[in-house]
mmCIF file of C-alpha atoms (C1' of nucleotides) in Angstrom:
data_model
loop_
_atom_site.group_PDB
_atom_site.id
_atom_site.type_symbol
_atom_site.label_atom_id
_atom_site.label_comp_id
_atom_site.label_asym_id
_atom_site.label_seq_id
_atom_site.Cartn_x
_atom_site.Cartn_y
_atom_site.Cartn_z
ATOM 1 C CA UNK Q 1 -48.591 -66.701 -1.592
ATOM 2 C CA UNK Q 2 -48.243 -63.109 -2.389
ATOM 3 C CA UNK Q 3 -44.993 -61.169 -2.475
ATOM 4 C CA UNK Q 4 -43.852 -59.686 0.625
ATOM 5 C CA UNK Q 5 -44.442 -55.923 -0.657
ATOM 6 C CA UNK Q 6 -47.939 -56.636 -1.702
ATOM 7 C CA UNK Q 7 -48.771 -58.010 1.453
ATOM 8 C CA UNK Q 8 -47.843 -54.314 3.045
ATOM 9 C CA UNK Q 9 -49.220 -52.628 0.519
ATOM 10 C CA UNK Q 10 -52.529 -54.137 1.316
ATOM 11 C CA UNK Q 11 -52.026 -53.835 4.711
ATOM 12 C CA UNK Q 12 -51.245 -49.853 4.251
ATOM 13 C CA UNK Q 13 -53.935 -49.413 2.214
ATOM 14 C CA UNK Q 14 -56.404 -51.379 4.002
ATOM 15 C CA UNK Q 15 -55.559 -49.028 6.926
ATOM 16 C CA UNK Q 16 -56.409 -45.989 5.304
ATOM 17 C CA UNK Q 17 -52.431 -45.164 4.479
ATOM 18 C CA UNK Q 18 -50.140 -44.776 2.095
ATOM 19 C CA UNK Q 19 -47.450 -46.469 0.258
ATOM 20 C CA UNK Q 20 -44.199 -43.970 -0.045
ATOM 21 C CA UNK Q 21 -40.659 -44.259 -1.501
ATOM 22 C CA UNK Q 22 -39.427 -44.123 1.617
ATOM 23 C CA UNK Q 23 -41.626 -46.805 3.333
ATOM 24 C CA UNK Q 24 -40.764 -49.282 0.091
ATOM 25 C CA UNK Q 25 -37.236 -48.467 0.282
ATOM 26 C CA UNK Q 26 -37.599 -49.471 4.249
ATOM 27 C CA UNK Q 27 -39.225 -52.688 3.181
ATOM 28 C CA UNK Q 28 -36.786 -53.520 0.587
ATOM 29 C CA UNK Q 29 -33.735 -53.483 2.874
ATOM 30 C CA UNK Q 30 -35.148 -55.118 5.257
ATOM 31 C CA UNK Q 31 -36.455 -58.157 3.678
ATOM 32 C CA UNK Q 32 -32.827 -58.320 2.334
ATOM 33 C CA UNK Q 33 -31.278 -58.705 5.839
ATOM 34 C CA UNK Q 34 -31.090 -61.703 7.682
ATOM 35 C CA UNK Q 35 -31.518 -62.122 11.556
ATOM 36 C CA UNK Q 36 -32.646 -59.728 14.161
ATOM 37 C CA UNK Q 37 -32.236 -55.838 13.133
ATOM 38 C CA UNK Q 38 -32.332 -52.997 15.681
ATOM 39 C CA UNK Q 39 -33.818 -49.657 14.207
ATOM 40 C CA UNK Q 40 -30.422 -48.133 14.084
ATOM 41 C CA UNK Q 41 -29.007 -50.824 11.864
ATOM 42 C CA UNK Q 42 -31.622 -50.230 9.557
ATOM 43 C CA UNK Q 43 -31.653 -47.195 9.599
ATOM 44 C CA UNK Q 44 -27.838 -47.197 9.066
ATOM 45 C CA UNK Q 45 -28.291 -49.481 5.964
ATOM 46 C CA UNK Q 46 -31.072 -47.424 4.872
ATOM 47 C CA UNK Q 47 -29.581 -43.871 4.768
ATOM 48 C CA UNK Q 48 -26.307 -45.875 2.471
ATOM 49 C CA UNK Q 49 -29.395 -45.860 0.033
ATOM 50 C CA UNK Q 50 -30.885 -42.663 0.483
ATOM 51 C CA UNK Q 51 -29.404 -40.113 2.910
ATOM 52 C CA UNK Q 52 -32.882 -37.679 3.311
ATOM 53 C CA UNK Q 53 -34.109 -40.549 5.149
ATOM 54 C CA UNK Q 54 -34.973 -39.655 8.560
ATOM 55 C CA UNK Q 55 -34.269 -42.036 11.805
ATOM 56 C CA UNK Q 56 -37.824 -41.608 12.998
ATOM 57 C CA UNK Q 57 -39.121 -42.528 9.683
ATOM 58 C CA UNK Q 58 -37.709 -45.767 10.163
ATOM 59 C CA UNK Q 59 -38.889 -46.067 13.356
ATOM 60 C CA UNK Q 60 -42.429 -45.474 12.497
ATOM 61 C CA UNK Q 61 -42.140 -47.704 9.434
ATOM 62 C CA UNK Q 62 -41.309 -50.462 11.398
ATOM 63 C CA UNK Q 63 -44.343 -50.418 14.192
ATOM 64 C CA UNK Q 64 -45.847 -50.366 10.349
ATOM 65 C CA UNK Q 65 -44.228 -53.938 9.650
ATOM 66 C CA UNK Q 66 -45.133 -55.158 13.184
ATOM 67 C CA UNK Q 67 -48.615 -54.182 12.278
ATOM 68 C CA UNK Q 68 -48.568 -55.554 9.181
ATOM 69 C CA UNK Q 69 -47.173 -58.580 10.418
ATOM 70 C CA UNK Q 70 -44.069 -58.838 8.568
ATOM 71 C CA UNK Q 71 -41.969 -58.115 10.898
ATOM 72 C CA UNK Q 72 -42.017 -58.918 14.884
ATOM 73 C CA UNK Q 73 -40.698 -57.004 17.479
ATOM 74 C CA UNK Q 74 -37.999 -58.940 20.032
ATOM 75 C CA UNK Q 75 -36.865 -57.794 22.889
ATOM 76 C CA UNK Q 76 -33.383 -59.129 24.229
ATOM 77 C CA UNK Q 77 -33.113 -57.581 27.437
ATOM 78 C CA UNK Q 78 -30.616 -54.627 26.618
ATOM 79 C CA UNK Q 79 -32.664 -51.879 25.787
ATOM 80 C CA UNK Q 80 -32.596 -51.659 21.724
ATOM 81 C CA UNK Q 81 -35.786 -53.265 19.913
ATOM 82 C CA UNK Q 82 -35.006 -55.986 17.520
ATOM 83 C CA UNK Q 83 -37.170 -56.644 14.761
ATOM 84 C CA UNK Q 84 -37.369 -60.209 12.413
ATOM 85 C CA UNK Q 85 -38.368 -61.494 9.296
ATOM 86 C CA UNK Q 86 -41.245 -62.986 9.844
ATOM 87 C CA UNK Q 87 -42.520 -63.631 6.242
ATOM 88 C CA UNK Q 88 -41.556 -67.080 4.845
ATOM 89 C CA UNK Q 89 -39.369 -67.773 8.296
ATOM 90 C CA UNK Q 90 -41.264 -70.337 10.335
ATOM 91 C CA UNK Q 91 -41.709 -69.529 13.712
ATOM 92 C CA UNK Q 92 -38.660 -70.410 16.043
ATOM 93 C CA UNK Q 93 -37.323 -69.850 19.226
ATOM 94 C CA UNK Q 94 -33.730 -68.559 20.596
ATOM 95 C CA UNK Q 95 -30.878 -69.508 22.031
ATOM 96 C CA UNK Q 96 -28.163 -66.471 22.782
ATOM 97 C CA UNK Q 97 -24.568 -66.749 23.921
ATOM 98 C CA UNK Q 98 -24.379 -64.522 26.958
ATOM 99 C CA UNK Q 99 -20.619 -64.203 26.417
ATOM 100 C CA UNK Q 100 -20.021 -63.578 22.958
ATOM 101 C CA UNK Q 101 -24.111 -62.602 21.678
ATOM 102 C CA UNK Q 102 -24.134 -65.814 19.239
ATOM 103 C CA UNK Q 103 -28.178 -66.096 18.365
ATOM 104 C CA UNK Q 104 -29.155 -69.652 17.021
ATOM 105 C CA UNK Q 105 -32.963 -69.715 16.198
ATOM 106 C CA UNK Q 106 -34.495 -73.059 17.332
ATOM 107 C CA UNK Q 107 -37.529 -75.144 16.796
ATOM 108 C CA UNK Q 108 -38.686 -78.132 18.820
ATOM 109 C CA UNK Q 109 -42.147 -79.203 18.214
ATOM 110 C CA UNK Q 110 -42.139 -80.800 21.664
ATOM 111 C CA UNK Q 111 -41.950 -77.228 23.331
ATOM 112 C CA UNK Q 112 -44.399 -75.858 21.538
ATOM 113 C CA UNK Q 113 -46.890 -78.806 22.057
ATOM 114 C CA UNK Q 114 -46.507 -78.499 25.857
ATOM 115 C CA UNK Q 115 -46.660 -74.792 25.686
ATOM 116 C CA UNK Q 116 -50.273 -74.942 24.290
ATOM 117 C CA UNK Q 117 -50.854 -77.650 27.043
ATOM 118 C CA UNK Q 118 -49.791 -75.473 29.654
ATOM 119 C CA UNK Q 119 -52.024 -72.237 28.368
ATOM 120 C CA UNK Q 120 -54.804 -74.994 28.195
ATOM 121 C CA UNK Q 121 -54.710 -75.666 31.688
ATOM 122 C CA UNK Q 122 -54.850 -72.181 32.939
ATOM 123 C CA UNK Q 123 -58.015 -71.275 30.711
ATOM 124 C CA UNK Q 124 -56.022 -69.613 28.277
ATOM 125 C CA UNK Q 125 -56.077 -69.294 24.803
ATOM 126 C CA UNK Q 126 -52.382 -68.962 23.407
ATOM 127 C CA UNK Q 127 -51.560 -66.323 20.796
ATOM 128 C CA UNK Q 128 -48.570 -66.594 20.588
ATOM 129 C CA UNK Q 129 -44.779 -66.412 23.132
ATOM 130 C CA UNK Q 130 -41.644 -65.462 23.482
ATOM 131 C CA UNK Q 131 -38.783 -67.726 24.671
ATOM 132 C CA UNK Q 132 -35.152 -66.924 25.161
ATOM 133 C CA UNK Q 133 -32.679 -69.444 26.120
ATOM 134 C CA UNK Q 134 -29.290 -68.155 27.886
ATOM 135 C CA UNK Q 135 -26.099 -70.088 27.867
ATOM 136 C CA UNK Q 136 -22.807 -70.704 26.826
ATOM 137 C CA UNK Q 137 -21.795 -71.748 23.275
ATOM 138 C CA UNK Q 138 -19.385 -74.193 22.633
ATOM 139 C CA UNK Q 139 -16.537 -71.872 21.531
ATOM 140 C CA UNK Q 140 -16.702 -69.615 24.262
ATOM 141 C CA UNK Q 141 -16.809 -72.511 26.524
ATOM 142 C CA UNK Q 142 -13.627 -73.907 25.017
ATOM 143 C CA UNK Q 143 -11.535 -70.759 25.011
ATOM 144 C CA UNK Q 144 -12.643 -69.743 29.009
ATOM 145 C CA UNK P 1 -31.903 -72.240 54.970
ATOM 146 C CA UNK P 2 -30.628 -68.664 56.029
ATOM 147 C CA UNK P 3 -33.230 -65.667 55.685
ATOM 148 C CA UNK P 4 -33.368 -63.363 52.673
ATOM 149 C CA UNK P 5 -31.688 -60.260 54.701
ATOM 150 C CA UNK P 6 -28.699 -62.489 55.647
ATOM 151 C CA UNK P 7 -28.024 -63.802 52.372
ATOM 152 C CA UNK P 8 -28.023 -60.332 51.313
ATOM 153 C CA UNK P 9 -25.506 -59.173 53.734
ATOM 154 C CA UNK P 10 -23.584 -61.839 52.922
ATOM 155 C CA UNK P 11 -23.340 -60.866 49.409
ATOM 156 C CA UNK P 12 -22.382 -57.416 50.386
ATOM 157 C CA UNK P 13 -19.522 -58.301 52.744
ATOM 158 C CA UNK P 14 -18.136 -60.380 50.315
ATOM 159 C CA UNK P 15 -18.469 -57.709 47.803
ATOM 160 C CA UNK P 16 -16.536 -55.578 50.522
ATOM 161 C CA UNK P 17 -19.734 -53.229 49.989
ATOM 162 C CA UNK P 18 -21.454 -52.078 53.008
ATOM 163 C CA UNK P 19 -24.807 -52.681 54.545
ATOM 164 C CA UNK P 20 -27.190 -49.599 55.181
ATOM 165 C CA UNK P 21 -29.871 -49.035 56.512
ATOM 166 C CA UNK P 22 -31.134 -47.926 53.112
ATOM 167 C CA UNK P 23 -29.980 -50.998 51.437
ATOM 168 C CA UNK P 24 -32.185 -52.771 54.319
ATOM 169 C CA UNK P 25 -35.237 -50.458 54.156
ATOM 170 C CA UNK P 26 -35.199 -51.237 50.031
ATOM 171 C CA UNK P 27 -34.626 -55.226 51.040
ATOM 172 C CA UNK P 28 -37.392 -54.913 53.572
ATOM 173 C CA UNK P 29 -40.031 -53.357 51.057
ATOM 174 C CA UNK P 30 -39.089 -55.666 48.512
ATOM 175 C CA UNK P 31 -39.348 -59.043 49.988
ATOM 176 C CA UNK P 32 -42.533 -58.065 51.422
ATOM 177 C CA UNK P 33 -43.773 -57.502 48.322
ATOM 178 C CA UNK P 34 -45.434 -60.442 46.111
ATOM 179 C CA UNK P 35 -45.054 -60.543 41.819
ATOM 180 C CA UNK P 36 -42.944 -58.457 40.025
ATOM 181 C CA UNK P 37 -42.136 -55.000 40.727
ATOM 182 C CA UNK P 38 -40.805 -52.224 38.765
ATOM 183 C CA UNK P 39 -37.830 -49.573 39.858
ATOM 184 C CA UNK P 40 -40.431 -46.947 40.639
ATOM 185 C CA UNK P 41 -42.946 -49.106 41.991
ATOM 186 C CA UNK P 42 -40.592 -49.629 44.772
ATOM 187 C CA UNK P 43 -39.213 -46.371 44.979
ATOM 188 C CA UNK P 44 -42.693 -44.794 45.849
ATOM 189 C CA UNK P 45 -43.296 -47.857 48.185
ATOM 190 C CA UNK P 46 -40.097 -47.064 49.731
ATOM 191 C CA UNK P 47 -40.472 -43.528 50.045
ATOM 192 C CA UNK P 48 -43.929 -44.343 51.951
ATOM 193 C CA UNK P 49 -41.670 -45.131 54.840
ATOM 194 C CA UNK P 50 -38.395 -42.846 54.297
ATOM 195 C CA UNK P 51 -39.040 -39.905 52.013
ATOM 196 C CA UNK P 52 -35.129 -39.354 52.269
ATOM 197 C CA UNK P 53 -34.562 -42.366 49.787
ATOM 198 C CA UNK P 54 -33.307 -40.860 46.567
ATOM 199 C CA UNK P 55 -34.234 -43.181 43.217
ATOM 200 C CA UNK P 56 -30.988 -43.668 42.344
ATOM 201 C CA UNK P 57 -30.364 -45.784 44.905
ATOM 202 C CA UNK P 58 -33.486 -48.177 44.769
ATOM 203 C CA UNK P 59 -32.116 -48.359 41.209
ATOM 204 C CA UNK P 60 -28.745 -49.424 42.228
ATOM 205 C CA UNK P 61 -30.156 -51.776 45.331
ATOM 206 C CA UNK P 62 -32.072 -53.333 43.033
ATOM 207 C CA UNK P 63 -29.013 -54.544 41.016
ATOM 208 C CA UNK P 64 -27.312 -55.579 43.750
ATOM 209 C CA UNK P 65 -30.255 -57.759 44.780
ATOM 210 C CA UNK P 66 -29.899 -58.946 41.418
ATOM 211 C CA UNK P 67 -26.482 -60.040 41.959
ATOM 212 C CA UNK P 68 -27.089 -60.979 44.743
ATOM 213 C CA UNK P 69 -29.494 -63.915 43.980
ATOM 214 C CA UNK P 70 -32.373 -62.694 46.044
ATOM 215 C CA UNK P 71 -33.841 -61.001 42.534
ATOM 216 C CA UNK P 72 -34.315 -61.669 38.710
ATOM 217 C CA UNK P 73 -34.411 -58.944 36.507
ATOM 218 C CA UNK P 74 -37.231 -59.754 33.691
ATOM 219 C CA UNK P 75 -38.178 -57.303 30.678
ATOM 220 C CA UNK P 76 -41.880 -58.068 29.442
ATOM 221 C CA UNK P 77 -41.248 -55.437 26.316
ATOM 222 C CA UNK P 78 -43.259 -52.814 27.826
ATOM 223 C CA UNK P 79 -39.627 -50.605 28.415
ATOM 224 C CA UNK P 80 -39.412 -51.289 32.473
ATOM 225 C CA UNK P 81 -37.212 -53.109 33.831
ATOM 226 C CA UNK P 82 -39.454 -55.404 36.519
ATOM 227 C CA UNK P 83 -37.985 -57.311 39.341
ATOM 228 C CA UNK P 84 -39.154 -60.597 41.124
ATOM 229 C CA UNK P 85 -38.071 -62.596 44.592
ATOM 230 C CA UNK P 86 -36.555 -65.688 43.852
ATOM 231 C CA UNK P 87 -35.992 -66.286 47.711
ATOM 232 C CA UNK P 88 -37.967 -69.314 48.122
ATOM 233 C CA UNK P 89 -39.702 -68.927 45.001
ATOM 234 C CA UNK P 90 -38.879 -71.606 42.740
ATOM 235 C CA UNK P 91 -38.126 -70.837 39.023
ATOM 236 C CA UNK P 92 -41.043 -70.786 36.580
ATOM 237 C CA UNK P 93 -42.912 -68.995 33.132
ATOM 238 C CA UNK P 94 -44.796 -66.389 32.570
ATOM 239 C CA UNK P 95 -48.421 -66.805 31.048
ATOM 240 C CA UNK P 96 -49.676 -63.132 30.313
ATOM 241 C CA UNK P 97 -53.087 -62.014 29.109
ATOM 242 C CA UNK P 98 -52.622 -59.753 26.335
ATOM 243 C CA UNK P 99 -56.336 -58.409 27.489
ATOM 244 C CA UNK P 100 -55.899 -57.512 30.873
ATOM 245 C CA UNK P 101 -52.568 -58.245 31.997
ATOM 246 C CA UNK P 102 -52.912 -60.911 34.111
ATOM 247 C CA UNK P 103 -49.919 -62.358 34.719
ATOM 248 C CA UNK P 104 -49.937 -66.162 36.025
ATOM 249 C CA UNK P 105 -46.724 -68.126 37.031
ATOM 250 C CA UNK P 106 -46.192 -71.729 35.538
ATOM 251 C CA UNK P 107 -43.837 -74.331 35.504
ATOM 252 C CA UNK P 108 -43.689 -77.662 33.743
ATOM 253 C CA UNK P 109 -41.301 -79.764 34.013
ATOM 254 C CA UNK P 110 -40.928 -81.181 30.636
ATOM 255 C CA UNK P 111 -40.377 -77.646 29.346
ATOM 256 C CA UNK P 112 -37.448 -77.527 31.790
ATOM 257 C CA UNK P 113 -36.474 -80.528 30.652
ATOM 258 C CA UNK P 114 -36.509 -80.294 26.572
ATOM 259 C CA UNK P 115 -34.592 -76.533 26.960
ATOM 260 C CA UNK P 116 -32.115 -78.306 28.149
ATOM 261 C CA UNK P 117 -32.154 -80.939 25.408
ATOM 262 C CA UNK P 118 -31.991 -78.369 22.680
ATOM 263 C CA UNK P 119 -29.337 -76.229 24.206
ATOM 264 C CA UNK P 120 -27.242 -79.463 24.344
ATOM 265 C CA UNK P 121 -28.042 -80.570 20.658
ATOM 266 C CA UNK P 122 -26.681 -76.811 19.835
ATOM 267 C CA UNK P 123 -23.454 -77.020 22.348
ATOM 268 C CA UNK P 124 -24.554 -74.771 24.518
ATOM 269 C CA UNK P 125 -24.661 -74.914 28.303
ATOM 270 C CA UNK P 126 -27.674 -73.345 29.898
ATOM 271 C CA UNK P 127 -27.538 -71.124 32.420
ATOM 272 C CA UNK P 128 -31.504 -69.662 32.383
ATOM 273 C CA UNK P 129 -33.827 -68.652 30.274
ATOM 274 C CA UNK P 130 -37.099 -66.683 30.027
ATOM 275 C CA UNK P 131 -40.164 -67.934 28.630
ATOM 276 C CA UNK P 132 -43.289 -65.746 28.316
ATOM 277 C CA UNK P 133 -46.707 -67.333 27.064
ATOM 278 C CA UNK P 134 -49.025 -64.361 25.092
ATOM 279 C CA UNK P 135 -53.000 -65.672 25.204
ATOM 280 C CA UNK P 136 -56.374 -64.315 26.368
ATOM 281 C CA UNK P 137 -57.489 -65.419 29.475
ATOM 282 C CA UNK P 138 -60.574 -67.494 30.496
ATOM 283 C CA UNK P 139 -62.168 -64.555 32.169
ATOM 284 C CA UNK P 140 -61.021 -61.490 29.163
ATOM 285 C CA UNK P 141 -62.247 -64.187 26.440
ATOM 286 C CA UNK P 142 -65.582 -65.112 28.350
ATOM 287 C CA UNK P 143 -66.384 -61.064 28.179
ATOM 288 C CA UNK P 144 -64.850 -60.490 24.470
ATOM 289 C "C1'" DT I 1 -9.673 -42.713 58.944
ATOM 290 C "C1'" DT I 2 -10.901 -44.463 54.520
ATOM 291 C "C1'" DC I 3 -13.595 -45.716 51.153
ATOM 292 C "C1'" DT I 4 -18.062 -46.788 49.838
ATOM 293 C "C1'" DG I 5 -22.945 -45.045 49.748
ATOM 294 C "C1'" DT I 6 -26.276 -41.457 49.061
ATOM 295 C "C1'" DG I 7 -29.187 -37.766 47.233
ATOM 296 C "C1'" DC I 8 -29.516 -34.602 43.811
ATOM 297 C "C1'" DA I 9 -29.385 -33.068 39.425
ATOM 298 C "C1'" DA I 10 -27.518 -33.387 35.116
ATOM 299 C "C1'" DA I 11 -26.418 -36.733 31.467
ATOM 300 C "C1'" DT I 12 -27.667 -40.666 28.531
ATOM 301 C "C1'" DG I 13 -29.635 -43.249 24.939
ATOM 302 C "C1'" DA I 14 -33.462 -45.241 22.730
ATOM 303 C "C1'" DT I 15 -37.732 -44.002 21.029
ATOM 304 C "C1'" DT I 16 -41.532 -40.533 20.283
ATOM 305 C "C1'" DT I 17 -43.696 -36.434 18.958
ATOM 306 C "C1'" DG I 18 -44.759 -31.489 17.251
ATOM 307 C "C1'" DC I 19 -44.539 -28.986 13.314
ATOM 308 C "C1'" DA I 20 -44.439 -26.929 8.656
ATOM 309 C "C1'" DG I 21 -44.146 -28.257 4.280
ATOM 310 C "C1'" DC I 22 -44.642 -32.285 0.866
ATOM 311 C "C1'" DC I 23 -47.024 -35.637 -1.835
ATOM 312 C "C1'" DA I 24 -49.887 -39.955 -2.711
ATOM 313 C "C1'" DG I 25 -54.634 -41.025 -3.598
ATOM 314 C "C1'" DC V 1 -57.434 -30.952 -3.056
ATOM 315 C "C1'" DT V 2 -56.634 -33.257 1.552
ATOM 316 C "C1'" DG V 3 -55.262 -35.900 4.962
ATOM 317 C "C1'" DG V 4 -51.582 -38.732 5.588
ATOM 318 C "C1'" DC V 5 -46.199 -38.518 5.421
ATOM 319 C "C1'" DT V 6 -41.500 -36.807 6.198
ATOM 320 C "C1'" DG V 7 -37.330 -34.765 8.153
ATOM 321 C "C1'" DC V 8 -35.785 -32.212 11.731
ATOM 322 C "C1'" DA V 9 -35.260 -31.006 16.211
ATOM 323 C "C1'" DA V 10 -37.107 -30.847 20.553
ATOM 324 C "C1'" DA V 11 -39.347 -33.722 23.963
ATOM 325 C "C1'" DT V 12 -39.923 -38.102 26.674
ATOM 326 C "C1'" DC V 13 -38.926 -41.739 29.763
ATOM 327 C "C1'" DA V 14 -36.457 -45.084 32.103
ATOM 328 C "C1'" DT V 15 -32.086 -45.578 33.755
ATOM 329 C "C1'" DT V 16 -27.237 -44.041 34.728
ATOM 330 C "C1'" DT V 17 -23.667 -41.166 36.326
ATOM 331 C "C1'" DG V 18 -20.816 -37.196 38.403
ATOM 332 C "C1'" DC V 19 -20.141 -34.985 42.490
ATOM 333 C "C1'" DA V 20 -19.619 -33.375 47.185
ATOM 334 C "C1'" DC V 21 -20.924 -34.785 51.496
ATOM 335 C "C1'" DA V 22 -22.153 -38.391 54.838
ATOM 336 C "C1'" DG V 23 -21.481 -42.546 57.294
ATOM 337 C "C1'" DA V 24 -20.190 -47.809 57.782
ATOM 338 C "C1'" DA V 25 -16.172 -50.745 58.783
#
DNA sequence: TTCTGTGCAAATGATTTGCAGCCAG
DNA sequence: CTGGCTGCAAATCATTTGCACAGAA
């Protein structure tokens, strides 16, 4: 399995673009975070690197990641994009604490089984889905 | 089972809010209206019958119609907000051609049923969740 | 009367885009 | 060289908010 960075570069090149300092330097801390980033964030982390960065360049790298399929775009609900790992992390799901914003990432083959049955039956061919669970976790349903 | 419009007015007067007659025009348009609707969507359907109607306000019905019950607020990424009846509409998923848009509604009961499972195995309590199926319809991949 | 609601316009906040110069291929 | 990049600031776009007046309870 090829290294993250060679997978973009191919990707970039394959596209007719180019690979920069500032779009490796985007990768890099990126594939060292964890979890769901929002541009900001990144862009935060980023710019404790190297301060010329610009905002939008981060913005534009990551629609670049998306592409590339490194990264995937989430959308919680309050306006900010998140984006994900999406190299080496197996697919999952999520389940988000509306009080306190906890995100657990969840799997059950059983879902995902019936979600292809579902698509089936409606003629369609899956490519892929979102789903967000909303609850309470257990410590913020012991200290309400 | 009491109709939409009282519901809503009961939701007001409990609120201590008031009930006007733009609040009723915006209720009116809405429930006639079938799928999901976005802010402006309504607004321009709304100001088909009163041109008075300022934005602002469908904005700020349609929350209360959110809090209300009578209206769930769903984001499908695209950055509107969208709102659909839930008066006498019973819950369900979203299967969306990525082609054309279609949007279908689905429910299966052993989704329902396994969320609930996994929230539990995690400590959480559910209180909703969104699930959106991405695929290419019979129709878009009959013509690809 | 007393607040709450309304329309309008200005304010927000995230994301995008135009531009002039820079640099990877 | 050349067309793609970058940083910056200005521009968008959906949504929110401040305000003075209007109107429901």
């Amino acid at each position: 399995m090829k290294d993250p960075v060679a997978v973009f570069s191919d990707y970039v090149a394959q596209k007719g673009l180019k690979m920069t300092p500032q779009r490796r330097l985007i990768l890099d801390v990126f594939l060292r975070e964890r979890g769901h980033m929002a541009s900001e964030e990144l862009y935060n982390k980023v710019k404790a690197v190297n301060k010329a960065v610009g905002q939008a360049t981060v913005y534009r790298t990551l629609k670049l990641l998306s592409g590339s399929g490194l990264a995937k775009e989430f959308d919680f609900g309050d306006g900010v994009s998140r984006y994900e790992q999406t190299y080496g992390h197996s697919h999952h799901d999520h389940l988000i604490c509306e009080r306190c914003g906890k995100n657990v990432e969840v799997v059950d083959q059983g879902i995902e089984v019936i979600q292809e049955r579902v698509a089936r039956e409606h003629g369609f061919s899956l490519t892929g889905h979102v789903m967000h669970l909303y609850g309470v976790c257990a410590d913020c349903s012991r200290s309400a």
